[in-house]
mmCIF file of C-alpha atoms in Angstrom:
data_model
loop_
_atom_site.group_PDB
_atom_site.id
_atom_site.type_symbol
_atom_site.label_atom_id
_atom_site.label_comp_id
_atom_site.label_asym_id
_atom_site.label_seq_id
_atom_site.Cartn_x
_atom_site.Cartn_y
_atom_site.Cartn_z
ATOM 1 C CA MET A 1 3.440 -19.479 -6.125
ATOM 2 C CA ASN A 2 5.893 -20.345 -4.165
ATOM 3 C CA THR A 3 7.130 -19.813 0.128
ATOM 4 C CA GLU A 4 8.267 -16.224 -0.073
ATOM 5 C CA ASP A 5 5.463 -14.781 -2.564
ATOM 6 C CA THR A 6 2.279 -16.747 0.174
ATOM 7 C CA LEU A 7 1.014 -14.010 2.780
ATOM 8 C CA PRO A 8 1.429 -13.663 6.042
ATOM 9 C CA PRO A 9 -2.007 -15.360 7.987
ATOM 10 C CA LEU A 10 -4.042 -12.490 9.429
ATOM 11 C CA GLU A 11 -4.876 -12.251 12.761
ATOM 12 C CA PRO A 12 -7.734 -13.456 14.632
ATOM 13 C CA ALA A 13 -9.266 -10.061 15.047
ATOM 14 C CA ALA A 14 -8.914 -9.696 11.591
ATOM 15 C CA PRO A 15 -11.604 -9.726 9.007
ATOM 16 C CA PRO A 16 -11.132 -12.956 5.919
ATOM 17 C CA LEU A 17 -10.186 -10.402 2.889
ATOM 18 C CA ALA A 18 -12.892 -12.082 0.516
ATOM 19 C CA ASP A 19 -15.991 -11.619 3.043
ATOM 20 C CA ASP A 20 -16.687 -7.550 2.520
ATOM 21 C CA ARG A 21 -17.796 -6.939 -0.497
ATOM 22 C CA LEU A 22 -15.918 -3.328 -0.651
ATOM 23 C CA VAL A 23 -12.482 -4.619 0.244
ATOM 24 C CA ALA A 24 -13.863 -7.600 -3.293
ATOM 25 C CA LEU A 25 -14.610 -4.354 -4.436
ATOM 26 C CA ALA A 26 -11.290 -2.636 -3.782
ATOM 27 C CA LEU A 27 -9.521 -5.860 -4.448
ATOM 28 C CA ALA A 28 -11.442 -6.754 -8.401
ATOM 29 C CA VAL A 29 -10.381 -2.805 -8.760
ATOM 30 C CA ALA A 30 -6.810 -2.969 -7.920
ATOM 31 C CA ALA A 31 -6.354 -5.705 -10.099
ATOM 32 C CA ARG A 32 -8.121 -4.527 -12.717
ATOM 33 C CA GLU A 33 -6.045 -1.595 -12.588
ATOM 34 C CA HIS A 34 -2.252 -3.202 -11.891
ATOM 35 C CA ALA A 35 -2.596 -5.698 -14.491
ATOM 36 C CA GLY A 36 0.534 -6.455 -15.746
ATOM 37 C CA GLN A 37 2.752 -4.276 -13.925
ATOM 38 C CA THR A 38 5.327 -5.614 -11.408
ATOM 39 C CA ASP A 39 7.492 -4.887 -8.424
ATOM 40 C CA LYS A 40 10.543 -4.143 -8.286
ATOM 41 C CA ALA A 41 11.486 -7.739 -7.705
ATOM 42 C CA GLY A 42 9.699 -8.811 -11.084
ATOM 43 C CA ARG A 43 6.772 -10.191 -9.112
ATOM 44 C CA PRO A 44 2.792 -9.309 -10.039
ATOM 45 C CA TYR A 45 2.565 -5.865 -8.429
ATOM 46 C CA LEU A 46 -0.811 -6.934 -7.114
ATOM 47 C CA THR A 47 0.975 -8.971 -5.169
ATOM 48 C CA HIS A 48 2.699 -6.149 -3.143
ATOM 49 C CA LEU A 49 -0.776 -4.686 -2.172
ATOM 50 C CA LEU A 50 -2.164 -7.907 -1.391
ATOM 51 C CA ARG A 51 0.525 -7.897 1.479
ATOM 52 C CA VAL A 52 0.270 -4.580 2.785
ATOM 53 C CA ALA A 53 -3.944 -5.247 2.861
ATOM 54 C CA HIS A 54 -2.858 -8.249 5.401
ATOM 55 C CA ARG A 55 -0.647 -6.483 7.655
ATOM 56 C CA VAL A 56 -3.336 -2.759 7.861
ATOM 57 C CA ARG A 57 -3.897 -2.786 11.341
ATOM 58 C CA PRO A 58 -6.510 -1.801 12.199
ATOM 59 C CA ALA A 59 -7.898 -4.082 9.504
ATOM 60 C CA ARG A 60 -11.187 -2.505 9.291
ATOM 61 C CA PRO A 61 -13.064 -2.967 5.308
ATOM 62 C CA GLN A 62 -11.642 0.958 5.041
ATOM 63 C CA THR A 63 -8.399 0.497 6.136
ATOM 64 C CA VAL A 64 -8.280 -3.177 3.768
ATOM 65 C CA ALA A 65 -9.819 -1.625 0.986
ATOM 66 C CA ALA A 66 -7.634 1.957 1.228
ATOM 67 C CA ALA A 67 -4.562 -1.050 1.175
ATOM 68 C CA LEU A 68 -5.557 -2.429 -1.974
ATOM 69 C CA LEU A 69 -6.253 0.609 -3.693
ATOM 70 C CA HIS A 70 -2.794 3.349 -2.487
ATOM 71 C CA ASP A 71 -1.312 3.145 -5.260
ATOM 72 C CA VAL A 72 -3.888 2.736 -8.253
ATOM 73 C CA ILE A 73 -3.671 6.632 -8.701
ATOM 74 C CA GLU A 74 -0.190 6.829 -8.499
ATOM 75 C CA ASP A 75 0.308 3.870 -10.936
ATOM 76 C CA CYS A 76 -2.842 3.580 -13.390
ATOM 77 C CA PRO A 77 -5.131 5.909 -15.817
ATOM 78 C CA VAL A 78 -8.003 6.140 -12.747
ATOM 79 C CA THR A 79 -8.717 8.563 -11.079
ATOM 80 C CA ALA A 80 -10.406 9.657 -7.862
ATOM 81 C CA ALA A 81 -13.899 10.164 -9.530
ATOM 82 C CA GLN A 82 -13.714 7.119 -11.212
ATOM 83 C CA LEU A 83 -13.488 4.793 -7.664
ATOM 84 C CA LEU A 84 -16.431 7.016 -6.518
ATOM 85 C CA ALA A 85 -18.488 6.252 -9.806
ATOM 86 C CA GLU A 86 -17.498 2.917 -9.256
ATOM 87 C CA GLY A 87 -18.288 2.636 -5.888
ATOM 88 C CA ILE A 88 -15.318 2.796 -3.744
ATOM 89 C CA PRO A 89 -16.314 5.199 -0.535
ATOM 90 C CA ALA A 90 -14.614 8.846 -0.198
ATOM 91 C CA ARG A 91 -13.925 7.679 2.808
ATOM 92 C CA VAL A 92 -11.324 5.313 0.907
ATOM 93 C CA VAL A 93 -10.187 7.169 -1.927
ATOM 94 C CA ASP A 94 -9.348 10.215 0.592
ATOM 95 C CA GLY A 95 -7.209 8.018 2.128
ATOM 96 C CA VAL A 96 -6.039 6.874 -1.014
ATOM 97 C CA LEU A 97 -5.474 10.723 -2.612
ATOM 98 C CA LEU A 98 -3.492 11.236 0.768
ATOM 99 C CA LEU A 99 -1.346 8.110 -0.242
ATOM 100 C CA THR A 100 -0.537 9.971 -3.942
ATOM 101 C CA ARG A 101 2.610 10.965 -4.397
ATOM 102 C CA ARG A 102 2.772 14.846 -6.173
ATOM 103 C CA ASP A 103 5.587 16.648 -7.757
ATOM 104 C CA GLU A 104 3.710 20.287 -6.304
ATOM 105 C CA VAL A 105 3.803 18.394 -2.504
ATOM 106 C CA PRO A 106 6.339 18.304 -0.374
ATOM 107 C CA ALA A 107 7.659 15.543 0.949
ATOM 108 C CA ASP A 108 7.139 17.378 5.001
ATOM 109 C CA ALA A 109 3.797 17.741 3.409
ATOM 110 C CA TYR A 110 2.989 14.251 2.425
ATOM 111 C CA TYR A 111 4.086 12.478 5.487
ATOM 112 C CA ALA A 112 2.390 14.947 7.677
ATOM 113 C CA ALA A 113 -0.874 14.850 5.705
ATOM 114 C CA ILE A 114 -0.749 10.967 5.859
ATOM 115 C CA ALA A 115 -0.001 11.520 10.119
ATOM 116 C CA GLY A 116 -2.705 13.697 10.376
ATOM 117 C CA ASP A 117 -5.432 10.592 8.931
ATOM 118 C CA GLU A 118 -6.003 7.409 10.338
ATOM 119 C CA VAL A 119 -6.675 5.040 7.316
ATOM 120 C CA ALA A 120 -3.544 7.076 5.503
ATOM 121 C CA LEU A 121 -1.380 6.367 8.081
ATOM 122 C CA ALA A 122 -2.249 2.940 8.674
ATOM 123 C CA VAL A 123 -1.549 2.227 4.811
ATOM 124 C CA LYS A 124 1.650 3.524 5.023
ATOM 125 C CA THR A 125 2.442 2.190 8.314
ATOM 126 C CA ALA A 126 1.708 -1.340 6.131
ATOM 127 C CA ASP A 127 3.433 -0.495 2.821
ATOM 128 C CA ILE A 128 6.360 0.691 4.855
ATOM 129 C CA ALA A 129 6.545 -2.227 6.462
ATOM 130 C CA ASP A 130 5.896 -4.290 3.857
ATOM 131 C CA ASN A 131 8.464 -2.663 1.114
ATOM 132 C CA THR A 132 11.311 -3.120 4.018
ATOM 133 C CA ASP A 133 10.375 -6.357 4.563
ATOM 134 C CA PRO A 134 14.327 -7.928 4.703
ATOM 135 C CA ARG A 135 12.771 -11.027 2.251
ATOM 136 C CA ARG A 136 12.005 -8.283 -0.483
ATOM 137 C CA VAL A 137 15.219 -6.252 0.545
ATOM 138 C CA ALA A 138 17.413 -9.179 -0.141
ATOM 139 C CA GLU A 139 16.172 -9.546 -3.555
ATOM 140 C CA LEU A 140 17.291 -6.200 -4.671
ATOM 141 C CA ASP A 141 20.663 -4.788 -5.516
ATOM 142 C CA ARG A 142 23.016 -3.380 -3.046
ATOM 143 C CA SER A 143 22.080 0.383 -4.188
ATOM 144 C CA SER A 144 18.209 0.379 -4.173
ATOM 145 C CA ALA A 145 18.799 -1.488 -0.761
ATOM 146 C CA GLU A 146 20.432 1.384 0.641
ATOM 147 C CA ARG A 147 18.258 3.899 -1.139
ATOM 148 C CA LEU A 148 15.238 2.494 0.094
ATOM 149 C CA ARG A 149 16.104 1.891 3.650
ATOM 150 C CA VAL A 150 17.517 5.635 3.713
ATOM 151 C CA LYS A 151 14.232 6.747 2.413
ATOM 152 C CA TYR A 152 11.640 4.458 4.494
ATOM 153 C CA ALA A 153 14.301 5.091 7.489
ATOM 154 C CA ALA A 154 13.115 9.226 6.672
ATOM 155 C CA ALA A 155 9.948 8.311 6.393
ATOM 156 C CA ARG A 156 9.230 6.623 9.983
ATOM 157 C CA VAL A 157 11.389 9.775 11.316
ATOM 158 C CA ALA A 158 8.447 11.793 9.218
ATOM 159 C CA LEU A 159 5.583 9.611 10.117
ATOM 160 C CA GLY A 160 6.642 9.090 13.657
ATOM 161 C CA ILE A 161 6.585 5.388 13.625
ATOM 162 C CA ALA A 162 9.045 3.250 14.585
ATOM 163 C CA GLY A 163 11.509 1.554 13.124
#
């Protein structure tokens, strides 16, 4: 792993990721479901999930677990019912469902639902921060970088979060 792939250190108040059973379960599910997937820069997709989990605030077990699982229903062949059956708490699954894009849900309704939920908002804020990290954006072609800049600027406005 090169230095660009290293995770930021956790703030002193944040719990270590490996010390919580819920977080360990979420990490195992995310690693299994996203196995073989890569991000836009060609890196293992799990590295994105780990960076989001490290960025999420408050770094409580439920928000960290939701950060690790935030794309699992959208990008993998797993359902909310399967996550519940594996022992992921309903509160975490509810957050993941809010973060899951659906064609029939307009963007304004999608962001309004996220903004009204503490877990989903914490995860989406961390996800946007990771997706707009200048080191990550620098690896993209100019067109993709501009498209993401516009997309996430609009998302920040819709969520009422600072840029």
